[in-house]
Short mmCIF file of C-alpha atoms and ligand atoms in Angstrom, two decimals:
data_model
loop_
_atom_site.label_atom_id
_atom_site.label_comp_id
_atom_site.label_asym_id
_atom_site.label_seq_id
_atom_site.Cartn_x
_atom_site.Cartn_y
_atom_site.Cartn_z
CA UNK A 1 10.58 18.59 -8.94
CA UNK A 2 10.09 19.19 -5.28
CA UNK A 3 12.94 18.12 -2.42
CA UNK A 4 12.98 17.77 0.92
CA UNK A 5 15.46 19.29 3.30
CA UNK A 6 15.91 17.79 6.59
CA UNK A 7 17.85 19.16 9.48
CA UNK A 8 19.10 15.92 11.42
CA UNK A 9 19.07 15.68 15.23
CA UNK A 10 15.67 16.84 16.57
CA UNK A 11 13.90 13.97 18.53
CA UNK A 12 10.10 13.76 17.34
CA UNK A 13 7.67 14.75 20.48
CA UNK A 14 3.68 15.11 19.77
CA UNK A 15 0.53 13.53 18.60
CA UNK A 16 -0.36 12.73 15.22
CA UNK A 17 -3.33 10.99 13.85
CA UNK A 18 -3.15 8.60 10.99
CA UNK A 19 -5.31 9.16 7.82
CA UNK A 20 -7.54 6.28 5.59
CA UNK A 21 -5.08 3.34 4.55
CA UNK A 22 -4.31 4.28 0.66
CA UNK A 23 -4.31 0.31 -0.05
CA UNK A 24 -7.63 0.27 0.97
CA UNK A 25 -9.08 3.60 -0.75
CA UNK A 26 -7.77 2.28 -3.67
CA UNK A 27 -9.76 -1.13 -3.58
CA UNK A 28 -12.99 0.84 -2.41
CA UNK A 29 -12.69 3.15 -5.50
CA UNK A 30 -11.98 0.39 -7.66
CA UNK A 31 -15.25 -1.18 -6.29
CA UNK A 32 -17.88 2.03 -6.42
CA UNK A 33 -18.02 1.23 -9.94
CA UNK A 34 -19.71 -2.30 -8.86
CA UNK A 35 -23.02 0.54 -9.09
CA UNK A 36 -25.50 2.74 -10.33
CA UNK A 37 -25.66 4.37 -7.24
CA UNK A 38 -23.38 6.54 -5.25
CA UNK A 39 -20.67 5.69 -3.02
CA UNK A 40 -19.11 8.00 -0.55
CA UNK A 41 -15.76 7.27 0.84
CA UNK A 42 -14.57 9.11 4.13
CA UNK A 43 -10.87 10.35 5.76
CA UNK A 44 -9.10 9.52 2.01
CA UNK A 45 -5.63 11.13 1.70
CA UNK A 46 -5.26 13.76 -0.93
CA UNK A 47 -2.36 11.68 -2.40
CA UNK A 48 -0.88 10.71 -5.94
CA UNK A 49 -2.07 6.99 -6.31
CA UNK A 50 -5.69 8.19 -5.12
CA UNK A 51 -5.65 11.07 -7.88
CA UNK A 52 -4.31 8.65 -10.66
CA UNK A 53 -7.56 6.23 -9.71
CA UNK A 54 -10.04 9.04 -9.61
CA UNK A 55 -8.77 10.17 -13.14
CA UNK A 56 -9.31 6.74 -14.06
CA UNK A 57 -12.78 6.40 -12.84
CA UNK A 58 -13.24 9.49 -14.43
CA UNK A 59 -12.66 8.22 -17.77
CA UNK A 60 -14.72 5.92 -17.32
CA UNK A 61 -17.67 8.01 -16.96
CA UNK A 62 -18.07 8.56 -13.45
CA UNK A 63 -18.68 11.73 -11.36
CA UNK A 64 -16.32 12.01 -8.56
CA UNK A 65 -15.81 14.81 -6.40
CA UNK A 66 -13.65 15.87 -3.18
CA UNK A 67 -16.10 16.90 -0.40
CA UNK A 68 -13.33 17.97 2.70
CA UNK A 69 -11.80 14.90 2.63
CA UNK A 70 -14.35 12.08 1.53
CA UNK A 71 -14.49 11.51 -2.23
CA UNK A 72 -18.13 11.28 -3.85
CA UNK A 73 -18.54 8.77 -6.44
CA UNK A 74 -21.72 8.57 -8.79
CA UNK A 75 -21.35 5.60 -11.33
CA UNK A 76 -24.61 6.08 -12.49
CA UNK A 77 -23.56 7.16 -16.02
CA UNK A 78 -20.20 5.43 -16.69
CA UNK A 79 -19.96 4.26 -19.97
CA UNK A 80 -16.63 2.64 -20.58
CA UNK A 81 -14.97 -0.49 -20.13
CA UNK A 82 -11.68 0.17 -21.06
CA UNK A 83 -8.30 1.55 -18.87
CA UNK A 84 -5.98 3.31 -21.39
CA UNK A 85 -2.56 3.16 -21.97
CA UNK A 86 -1.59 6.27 -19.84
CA UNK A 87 -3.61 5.43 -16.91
CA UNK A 88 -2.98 1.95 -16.80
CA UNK A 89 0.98 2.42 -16.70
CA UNK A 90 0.04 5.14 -14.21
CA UNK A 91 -0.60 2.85 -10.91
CA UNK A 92 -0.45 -0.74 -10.22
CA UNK A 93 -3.51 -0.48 -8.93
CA UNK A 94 -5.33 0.63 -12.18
CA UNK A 95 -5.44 -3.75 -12.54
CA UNK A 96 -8.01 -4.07 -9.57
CA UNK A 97 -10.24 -2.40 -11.98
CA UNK A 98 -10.61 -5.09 -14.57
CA UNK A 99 -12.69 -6.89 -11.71
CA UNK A 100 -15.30 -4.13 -10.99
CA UNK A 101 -15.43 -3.57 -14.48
CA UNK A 102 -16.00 -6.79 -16.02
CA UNK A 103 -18.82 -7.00 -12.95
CA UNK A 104 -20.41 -3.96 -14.18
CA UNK A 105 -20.26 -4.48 -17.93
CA UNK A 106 -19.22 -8.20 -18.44
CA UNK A 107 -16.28 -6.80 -20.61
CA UNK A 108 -13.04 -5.00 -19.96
CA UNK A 109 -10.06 -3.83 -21.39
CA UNK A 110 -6.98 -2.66 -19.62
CA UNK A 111 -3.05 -2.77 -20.09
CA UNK A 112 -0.62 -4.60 -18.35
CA UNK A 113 0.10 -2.23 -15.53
CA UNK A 114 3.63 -0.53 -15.30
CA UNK A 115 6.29 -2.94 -13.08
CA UNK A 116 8.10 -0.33 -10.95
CA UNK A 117 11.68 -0.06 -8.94
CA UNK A 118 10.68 -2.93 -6.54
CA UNK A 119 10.11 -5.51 -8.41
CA UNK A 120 8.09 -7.02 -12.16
CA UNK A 121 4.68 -7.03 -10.64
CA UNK A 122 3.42 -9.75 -13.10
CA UNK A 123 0.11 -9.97 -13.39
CA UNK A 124 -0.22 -14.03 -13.71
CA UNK A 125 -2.38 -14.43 -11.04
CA UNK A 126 -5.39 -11.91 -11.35
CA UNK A 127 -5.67 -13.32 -15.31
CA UNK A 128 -5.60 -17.35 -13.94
CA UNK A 129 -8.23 -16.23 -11.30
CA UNK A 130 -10.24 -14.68 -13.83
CA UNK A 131 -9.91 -17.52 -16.61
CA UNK A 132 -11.20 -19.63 -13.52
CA UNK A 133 -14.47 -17.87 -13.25
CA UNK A 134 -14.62 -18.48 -17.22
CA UNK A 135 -13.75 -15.14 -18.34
CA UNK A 136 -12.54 -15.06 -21.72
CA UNK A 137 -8.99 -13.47 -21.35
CA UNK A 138 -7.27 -12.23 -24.45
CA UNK A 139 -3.47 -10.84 -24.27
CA UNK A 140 -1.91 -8.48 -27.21
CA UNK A 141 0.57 -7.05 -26.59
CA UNK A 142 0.49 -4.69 -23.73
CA UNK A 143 -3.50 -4.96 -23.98
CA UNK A 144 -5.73 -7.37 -22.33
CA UNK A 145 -9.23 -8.12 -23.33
CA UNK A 146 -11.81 -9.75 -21.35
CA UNK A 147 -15.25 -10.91 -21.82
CA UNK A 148 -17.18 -12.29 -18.45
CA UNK A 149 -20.64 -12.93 -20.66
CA UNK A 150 -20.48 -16.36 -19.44
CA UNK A 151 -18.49 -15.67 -16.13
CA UNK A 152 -19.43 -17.99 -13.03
CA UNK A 153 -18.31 -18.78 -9.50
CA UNK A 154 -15.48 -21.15 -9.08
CA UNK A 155 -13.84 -22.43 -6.25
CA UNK A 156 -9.72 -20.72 -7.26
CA UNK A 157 -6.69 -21.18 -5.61
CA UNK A 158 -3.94 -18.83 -5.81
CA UNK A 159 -0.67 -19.91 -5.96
CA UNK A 160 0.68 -17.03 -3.90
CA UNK A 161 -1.59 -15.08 -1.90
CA UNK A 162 -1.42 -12.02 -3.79
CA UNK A 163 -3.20 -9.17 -2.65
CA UNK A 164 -4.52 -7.59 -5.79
CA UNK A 165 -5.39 -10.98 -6.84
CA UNK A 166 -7.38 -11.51 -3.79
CA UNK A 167 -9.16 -7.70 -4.52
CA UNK A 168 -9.47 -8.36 -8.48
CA UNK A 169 -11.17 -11.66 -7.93
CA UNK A 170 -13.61 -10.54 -5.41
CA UNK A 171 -14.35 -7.56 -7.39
CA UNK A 172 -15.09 -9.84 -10.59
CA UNK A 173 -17.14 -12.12 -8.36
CA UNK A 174 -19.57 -9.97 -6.22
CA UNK A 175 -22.08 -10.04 -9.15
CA UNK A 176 -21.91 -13.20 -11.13
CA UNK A 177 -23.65 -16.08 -10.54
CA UNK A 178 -22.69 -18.88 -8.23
CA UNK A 179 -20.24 -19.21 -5.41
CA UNK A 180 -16.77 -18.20 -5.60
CA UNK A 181 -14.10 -19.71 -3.03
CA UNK A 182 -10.86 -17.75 -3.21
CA UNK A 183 -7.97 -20.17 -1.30
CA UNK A 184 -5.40 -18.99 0.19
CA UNK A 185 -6.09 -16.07 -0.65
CA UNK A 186 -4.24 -12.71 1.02
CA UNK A 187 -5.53 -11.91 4.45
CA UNK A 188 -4.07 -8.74 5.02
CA UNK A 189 -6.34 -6.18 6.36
CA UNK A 190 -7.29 -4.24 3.50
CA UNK A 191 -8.77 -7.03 2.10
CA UNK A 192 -11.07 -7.62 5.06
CA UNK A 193 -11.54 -4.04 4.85
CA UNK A 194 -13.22 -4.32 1.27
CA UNK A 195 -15.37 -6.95 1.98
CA UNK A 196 -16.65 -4.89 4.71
CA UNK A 197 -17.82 -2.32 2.18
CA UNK A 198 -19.17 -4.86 -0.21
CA UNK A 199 -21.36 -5.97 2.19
CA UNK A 200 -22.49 -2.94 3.26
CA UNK A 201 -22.99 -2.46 -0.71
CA UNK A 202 -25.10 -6.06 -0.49
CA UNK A 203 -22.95 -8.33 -1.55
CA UNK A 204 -22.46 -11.93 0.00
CA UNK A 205 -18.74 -12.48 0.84
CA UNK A 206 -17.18 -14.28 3.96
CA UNK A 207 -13.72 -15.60 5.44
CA UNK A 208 -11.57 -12.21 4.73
CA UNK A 209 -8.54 -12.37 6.85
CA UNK A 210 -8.57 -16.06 6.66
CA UNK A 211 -6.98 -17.66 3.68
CA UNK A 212 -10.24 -18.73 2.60
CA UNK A 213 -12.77 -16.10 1.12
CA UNK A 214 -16.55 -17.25 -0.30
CA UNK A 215 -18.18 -14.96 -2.63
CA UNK A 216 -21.76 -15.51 -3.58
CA UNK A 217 -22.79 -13.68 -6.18
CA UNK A 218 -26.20 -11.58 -6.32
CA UNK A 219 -27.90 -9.37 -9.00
CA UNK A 220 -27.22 -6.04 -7.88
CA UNK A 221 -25.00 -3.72 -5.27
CA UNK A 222 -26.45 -0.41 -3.81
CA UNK A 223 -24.65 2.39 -2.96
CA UNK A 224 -23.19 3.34 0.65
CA UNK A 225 -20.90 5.64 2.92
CA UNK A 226 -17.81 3.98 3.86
CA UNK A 227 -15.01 4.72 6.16
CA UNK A 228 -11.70 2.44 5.68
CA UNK A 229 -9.51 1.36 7.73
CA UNK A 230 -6.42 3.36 8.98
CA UNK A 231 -2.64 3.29 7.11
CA UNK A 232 -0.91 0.97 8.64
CA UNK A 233 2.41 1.64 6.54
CA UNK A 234 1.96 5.23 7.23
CA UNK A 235 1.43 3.95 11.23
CA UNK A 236 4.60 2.14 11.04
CA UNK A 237 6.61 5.11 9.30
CA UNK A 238 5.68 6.95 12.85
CA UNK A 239 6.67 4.32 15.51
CA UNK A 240 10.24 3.54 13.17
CA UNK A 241 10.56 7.89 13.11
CA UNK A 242 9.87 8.06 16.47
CA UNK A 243 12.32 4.92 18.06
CA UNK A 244 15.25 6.36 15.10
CA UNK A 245 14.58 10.09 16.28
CA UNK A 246 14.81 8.79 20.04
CA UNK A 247 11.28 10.54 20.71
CA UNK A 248 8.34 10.32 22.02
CA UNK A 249 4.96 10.24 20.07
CA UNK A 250 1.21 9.64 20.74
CA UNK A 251 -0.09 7.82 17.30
CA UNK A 252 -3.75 8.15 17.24
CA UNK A 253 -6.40 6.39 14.97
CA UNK A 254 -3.99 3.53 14.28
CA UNK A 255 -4.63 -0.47 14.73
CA UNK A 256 -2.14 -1.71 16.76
CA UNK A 257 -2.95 -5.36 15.31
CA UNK A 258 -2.19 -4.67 12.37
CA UNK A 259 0.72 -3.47 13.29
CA UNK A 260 2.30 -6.47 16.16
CA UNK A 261 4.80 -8.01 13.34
CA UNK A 262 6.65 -4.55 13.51
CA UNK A 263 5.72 -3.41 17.56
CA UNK A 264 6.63 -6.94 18.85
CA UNK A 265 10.13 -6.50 17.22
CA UNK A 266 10.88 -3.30 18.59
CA UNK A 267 9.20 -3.64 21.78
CA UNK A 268 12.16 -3.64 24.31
CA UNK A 269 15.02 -3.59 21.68
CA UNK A 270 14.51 -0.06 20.12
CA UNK A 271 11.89 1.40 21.93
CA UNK A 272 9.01 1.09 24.94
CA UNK A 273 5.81 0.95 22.49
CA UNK A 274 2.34 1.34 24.52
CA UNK A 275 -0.68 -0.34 22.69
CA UNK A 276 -4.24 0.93 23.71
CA UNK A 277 -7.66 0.12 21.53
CA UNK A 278 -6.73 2.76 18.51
CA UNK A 279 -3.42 4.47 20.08
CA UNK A 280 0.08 3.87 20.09
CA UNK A 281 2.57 5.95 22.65
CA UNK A 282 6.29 4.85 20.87
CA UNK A 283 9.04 6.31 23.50
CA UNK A 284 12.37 5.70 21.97
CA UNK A 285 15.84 4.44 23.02
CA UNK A 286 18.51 6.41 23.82
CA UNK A 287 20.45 3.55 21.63
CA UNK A 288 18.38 1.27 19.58
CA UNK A 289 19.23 -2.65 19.15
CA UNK A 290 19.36 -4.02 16.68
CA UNK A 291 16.74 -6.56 15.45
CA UNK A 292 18.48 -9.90 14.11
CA UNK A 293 16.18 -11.17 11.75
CA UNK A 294 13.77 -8.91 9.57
CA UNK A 295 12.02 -11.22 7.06
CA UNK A 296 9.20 -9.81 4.37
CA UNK A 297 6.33 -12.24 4.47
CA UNK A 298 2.49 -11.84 3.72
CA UNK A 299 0.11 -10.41 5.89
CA UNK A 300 0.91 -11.20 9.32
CA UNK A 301 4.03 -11.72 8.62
CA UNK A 302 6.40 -8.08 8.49
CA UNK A 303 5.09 -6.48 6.18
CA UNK A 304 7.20 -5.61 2.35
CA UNK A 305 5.96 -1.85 2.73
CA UNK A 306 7.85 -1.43 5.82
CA UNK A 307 11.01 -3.16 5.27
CA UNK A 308 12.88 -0.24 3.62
CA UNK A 309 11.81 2.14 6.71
CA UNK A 310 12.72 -0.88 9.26
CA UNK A 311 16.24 -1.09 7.36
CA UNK A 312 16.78 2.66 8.54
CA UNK A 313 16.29 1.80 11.83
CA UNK A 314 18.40 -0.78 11.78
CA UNK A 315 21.54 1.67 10.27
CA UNK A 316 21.62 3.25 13.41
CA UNK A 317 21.34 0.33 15.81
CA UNK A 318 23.92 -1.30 18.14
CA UNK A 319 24.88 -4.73 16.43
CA UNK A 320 24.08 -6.56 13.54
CA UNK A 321 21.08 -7.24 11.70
CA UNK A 322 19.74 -9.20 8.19
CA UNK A 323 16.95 -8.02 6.22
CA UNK A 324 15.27 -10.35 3.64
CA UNK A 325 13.17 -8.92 1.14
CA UNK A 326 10.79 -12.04 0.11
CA UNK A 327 8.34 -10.36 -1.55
CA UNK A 328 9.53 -8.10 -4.07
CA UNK A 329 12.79 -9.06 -6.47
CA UNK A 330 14.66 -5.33 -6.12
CA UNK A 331 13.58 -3.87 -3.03
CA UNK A 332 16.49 -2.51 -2.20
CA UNK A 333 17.14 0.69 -4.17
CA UNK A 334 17.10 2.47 -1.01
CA UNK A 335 19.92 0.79 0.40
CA UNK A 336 22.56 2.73 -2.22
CA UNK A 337 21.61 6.09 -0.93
CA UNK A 338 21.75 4.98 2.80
CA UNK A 339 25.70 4.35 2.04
CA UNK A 340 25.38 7.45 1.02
CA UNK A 341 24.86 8.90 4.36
CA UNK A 342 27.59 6.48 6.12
CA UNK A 343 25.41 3.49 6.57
CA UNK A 344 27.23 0.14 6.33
CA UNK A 345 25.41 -2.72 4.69
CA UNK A 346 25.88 -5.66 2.06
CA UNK A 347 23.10 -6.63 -0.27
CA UNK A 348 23.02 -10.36 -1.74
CA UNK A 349 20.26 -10.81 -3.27
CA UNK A 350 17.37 -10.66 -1.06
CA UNK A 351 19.79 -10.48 1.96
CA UNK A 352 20.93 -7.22 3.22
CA UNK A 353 23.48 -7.19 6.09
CA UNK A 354 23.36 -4.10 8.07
CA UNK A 355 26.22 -3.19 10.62
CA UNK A 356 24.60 -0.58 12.77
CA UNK A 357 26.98 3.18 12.84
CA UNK A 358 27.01 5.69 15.26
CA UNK A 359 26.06 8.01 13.08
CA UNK A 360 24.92 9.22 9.41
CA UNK A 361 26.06 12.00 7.61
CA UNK A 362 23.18 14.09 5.58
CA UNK A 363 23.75 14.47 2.22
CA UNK A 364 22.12 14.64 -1.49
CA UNK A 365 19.96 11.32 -2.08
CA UNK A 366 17.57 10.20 -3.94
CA UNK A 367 13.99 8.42 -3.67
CA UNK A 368 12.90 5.85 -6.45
CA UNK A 369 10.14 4.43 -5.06
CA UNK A 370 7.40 5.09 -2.18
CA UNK A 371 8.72 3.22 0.24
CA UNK A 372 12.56 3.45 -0.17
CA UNK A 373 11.99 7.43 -0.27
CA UNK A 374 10.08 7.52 3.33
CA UNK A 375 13.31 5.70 4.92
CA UNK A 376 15.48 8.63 3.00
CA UNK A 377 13.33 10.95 5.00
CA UNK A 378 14.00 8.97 8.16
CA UNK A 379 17.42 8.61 7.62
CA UNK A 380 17.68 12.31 7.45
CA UNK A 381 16.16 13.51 10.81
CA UNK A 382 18.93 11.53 12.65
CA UNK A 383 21.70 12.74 10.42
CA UNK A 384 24.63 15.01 11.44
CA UNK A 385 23.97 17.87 9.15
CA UNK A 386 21.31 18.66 5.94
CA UNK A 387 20.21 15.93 3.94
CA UNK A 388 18.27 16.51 0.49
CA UNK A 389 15.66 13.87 -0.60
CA UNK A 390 15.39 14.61 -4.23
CA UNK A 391 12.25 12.85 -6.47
CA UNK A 392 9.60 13.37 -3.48
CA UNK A 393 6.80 12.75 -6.12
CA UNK A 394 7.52 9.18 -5.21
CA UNK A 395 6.82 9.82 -1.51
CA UNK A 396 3.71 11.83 -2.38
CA UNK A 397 2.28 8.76 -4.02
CA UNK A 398 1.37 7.06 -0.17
CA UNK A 399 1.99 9.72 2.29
CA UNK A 400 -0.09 13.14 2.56
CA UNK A 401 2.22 15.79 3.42
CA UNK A 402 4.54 13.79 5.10
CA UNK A 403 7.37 16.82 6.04
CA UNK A 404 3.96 18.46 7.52
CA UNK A 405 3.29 15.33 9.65
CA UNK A 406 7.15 15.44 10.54
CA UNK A 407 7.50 18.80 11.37
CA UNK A 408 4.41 18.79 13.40
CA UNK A 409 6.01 16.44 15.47
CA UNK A 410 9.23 18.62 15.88
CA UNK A 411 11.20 17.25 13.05
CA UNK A 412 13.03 19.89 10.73
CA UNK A 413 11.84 18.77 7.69
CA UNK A 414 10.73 21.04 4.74
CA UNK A 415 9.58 20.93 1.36
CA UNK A 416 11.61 23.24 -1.76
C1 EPZ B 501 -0.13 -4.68 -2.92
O1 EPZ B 501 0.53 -4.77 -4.17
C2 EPZ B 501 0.17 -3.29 -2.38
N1 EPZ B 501 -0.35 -2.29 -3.31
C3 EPZ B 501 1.69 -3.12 -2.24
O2 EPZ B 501 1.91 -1.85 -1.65
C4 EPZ B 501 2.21 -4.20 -1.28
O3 EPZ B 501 3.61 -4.10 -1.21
C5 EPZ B 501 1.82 -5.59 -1.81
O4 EPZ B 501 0.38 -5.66 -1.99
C6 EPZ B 501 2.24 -6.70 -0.85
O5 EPZ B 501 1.66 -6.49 0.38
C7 EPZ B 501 -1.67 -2.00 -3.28
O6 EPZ B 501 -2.44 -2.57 -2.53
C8 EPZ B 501 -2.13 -0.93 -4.23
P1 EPZ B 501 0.94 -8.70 -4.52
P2 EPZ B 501 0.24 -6.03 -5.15
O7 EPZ B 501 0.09 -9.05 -5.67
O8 EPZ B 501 -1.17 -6.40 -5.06
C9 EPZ B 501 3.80 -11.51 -6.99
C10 EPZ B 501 2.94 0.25 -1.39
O9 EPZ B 501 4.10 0.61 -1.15
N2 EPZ B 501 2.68 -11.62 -7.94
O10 EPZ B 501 0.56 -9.18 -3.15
O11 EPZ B 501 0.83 -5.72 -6.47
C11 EPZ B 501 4.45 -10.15 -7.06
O12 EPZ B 501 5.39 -10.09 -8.11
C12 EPZ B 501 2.67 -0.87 -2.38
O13 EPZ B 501 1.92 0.75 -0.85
C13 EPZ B 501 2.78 -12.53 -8.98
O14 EPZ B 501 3.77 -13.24 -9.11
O15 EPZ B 501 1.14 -7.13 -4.43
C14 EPZ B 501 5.09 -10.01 -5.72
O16 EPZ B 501 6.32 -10.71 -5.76
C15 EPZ B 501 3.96 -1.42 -2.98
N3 EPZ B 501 1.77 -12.63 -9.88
C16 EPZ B 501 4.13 -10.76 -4.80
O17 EPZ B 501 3.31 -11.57 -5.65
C17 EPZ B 501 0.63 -11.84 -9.75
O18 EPZ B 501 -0.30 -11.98 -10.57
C18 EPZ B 501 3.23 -9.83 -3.98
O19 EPZ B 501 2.45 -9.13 -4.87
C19 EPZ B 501 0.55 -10.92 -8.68
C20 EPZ B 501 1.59 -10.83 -7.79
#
């Protein structure tokens, strides 16, 4: 079980580039099974979630192979329908795949997909969506069966704007017949991102990053080379490292847009932030502000992914600041080993109060989920002293080598 160790104090000075977003690879792999032909998919991190969908599409039948770092896909001979127990508990994201594979085969079978330390992660709203486009849906258990024989479009509305929802009913409507209308559906950019390779793959779909997507469905999809968009968590992880370390870093292949609910927050409170087409130069503050407010919200609002790394920040800062975690119902695991290290902060609920210290104290913590674990790791490079992150297989579900990206950057960071 790998740890990191992290020397506190060294302020982060360099370049680093940012890799393929992993909530979009995952989407795009879910939807190269939408055909016969191949589909090549270009800059993917070698990370955990990506591996636990290629075993998946595996099973399934497919070929798939790592060429540097694009993954090959060939569909051509997949066979099954079904998402088994192990995989399906595996990654939330194994769900997406009842879509592309009710498309493909007009039947499916998967498992209700593991909740994990943030929160249930029901699955309500990817089942209503697909009863909508008259998908028989069958639940037993743990197992769900589905039979799309007599799918058609359907104008849907979802009743939160759910990302996977969004991706699992665009995936199940690409190749049915009839229009689909999706309202308000998620608009963050990963979804815009797969529509982009859907219709490069010749489908018919409109209105991503509005709350109002149109699918029209057509007979077949070819295959195509596809490069997705860049990680905007992982983007965000940099500019909070570099304002908490006090540093200064060049972030290249990043979208500032996607990334203004965080930058306009910190702009001028915890650090000078620089936007150019695809850069970001973060120079940070001697002593960070705190932000008042930080409130979870779908895409463009903050984003849930970066709360627990924003919540770091704010440990450190001078003054006060609440966090509100609307998205997920127990966020805040994270928040029990920041004590840890000296932090001061009350959770109620979705609330968390944070009184910003001079200073943390490194020490033994733990990760238990992606998120929660990268603001460990943050914590640590400002810390007085060694701080072990323990359970780092958490961390290596959404970040490629992250103590590499760290160190590379100056940070003493290393992996046991
Ligand atoms: C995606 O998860 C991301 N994962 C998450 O990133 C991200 O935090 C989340 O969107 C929100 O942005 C992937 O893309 C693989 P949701 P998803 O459906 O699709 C409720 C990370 O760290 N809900 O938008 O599961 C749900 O309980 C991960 O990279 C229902 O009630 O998120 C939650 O409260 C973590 N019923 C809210 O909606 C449903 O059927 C947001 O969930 C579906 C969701």
């Amino acid at each position: 079980m790998d740890k990191f160790y992290i020397k506190g104090g060294a302020k982060l000075d360099g370049e680093i580039e940012v890799y393929s977003a992993k909530n979009s690879v995952l989407a795009l792999l879910a939807a190269s099974i939408l055909t016969d032909e191949k589909v090549v998919i270009h800059s993917c991190p070698k990370i955990g979630d990506v591996y636990s969908m290629i075993k998946i599409l595996q099973y399934l039948g497919c070929k798939v192979e790592w060429q540097g770092d694009s993954i090959v896909i060939d569909s051509s001979q997949a066979d099954k329908h079904d998402i088994p127990l192990q995989y399906g508990q595996e990654i939330r994201s194994s769900i997406f795949m009842l879509g592309s594979i009710l498309a493909r085969f007009k039947k499916a079978k998967a498992v209700f997909p593991g909740g994990c330390d943030i929160g249930l992660r029901p699955i309500d709203l990817h089942l209503k969506g697909l009863r909508e486009l008259n998908v028989v849906v069958q639940e037993q258990g743990a197992n769900i069966f589905c039979n799309g024989e007599n799918a058609r479009g359907k104008k849907i509305h979802l009743d939160f704007p759910s990302v996977g929802a969004t991706e699992n009913i665009m995936l199940a409507s690409v190749l049915i017949k009839g229009k689909t209308t999706i309202c308000n559906a998620a608009k963050e950019p990963e979804i815009v991102c797969l529509q982009d390779m859907l219709n490069k793959m010749g489908a018919k779909v409109s209105g991503a990053g509005t709350g109002m997507i149109e699918i029209e469905g057509v007979k077949k999809l070819s295959g195509t080379e596809f490069v997705p968009i860049s990680d905007r968590i992982v983007a965000g992880t940099y500019i909070i490292a570099a304002a908490m370390t006090k540093g200064k870093v060049h972030i290249k292949n990043c979208r500032p847009n996607d990334l203004y609910s965080l930058t306009s927050k910190l702009n001028g409170v915890a650090c000078d932030v620089l936007a150019s087409d695809n850069d970001l130069l973060v120079k940070g503050y001697d002593r960070p502000q705190s932000v008042l407010t930080v409130e979870t919200l779908p895409y463009p609002g903050f984003p849930t992914d970066l709360q627990a790394q924003m919540l770091a920040l704010q440990t450190i800062s001078q003054g006060t600041s609440v966090v509100v975690e609307n998205i997920f119902e127990t966020r805040f695991k994270h928040v029990g080993e920041l004590i840890k290290m000296g932090a001061q902060i009350v959770v109620k609920d979705r609330y968390a109060i944070v009184r910003g210290v001079q200073k943390l104290y490194g020490c033994q913590v733990s990760a238990y989920d992606l998120r929660g674990g990268a603001s460990l790791v943050l914590a640590g490079l400002v810390a007085d002293g060694t701080t072990v992150v323990n359970n780092v297989r958490h961390i290596d579900r959404g970040y490629f080598q992250l103590e590499e990206a760290l160190s590379s950057l100056g940070g003493c960071i290393k992996r046991v």
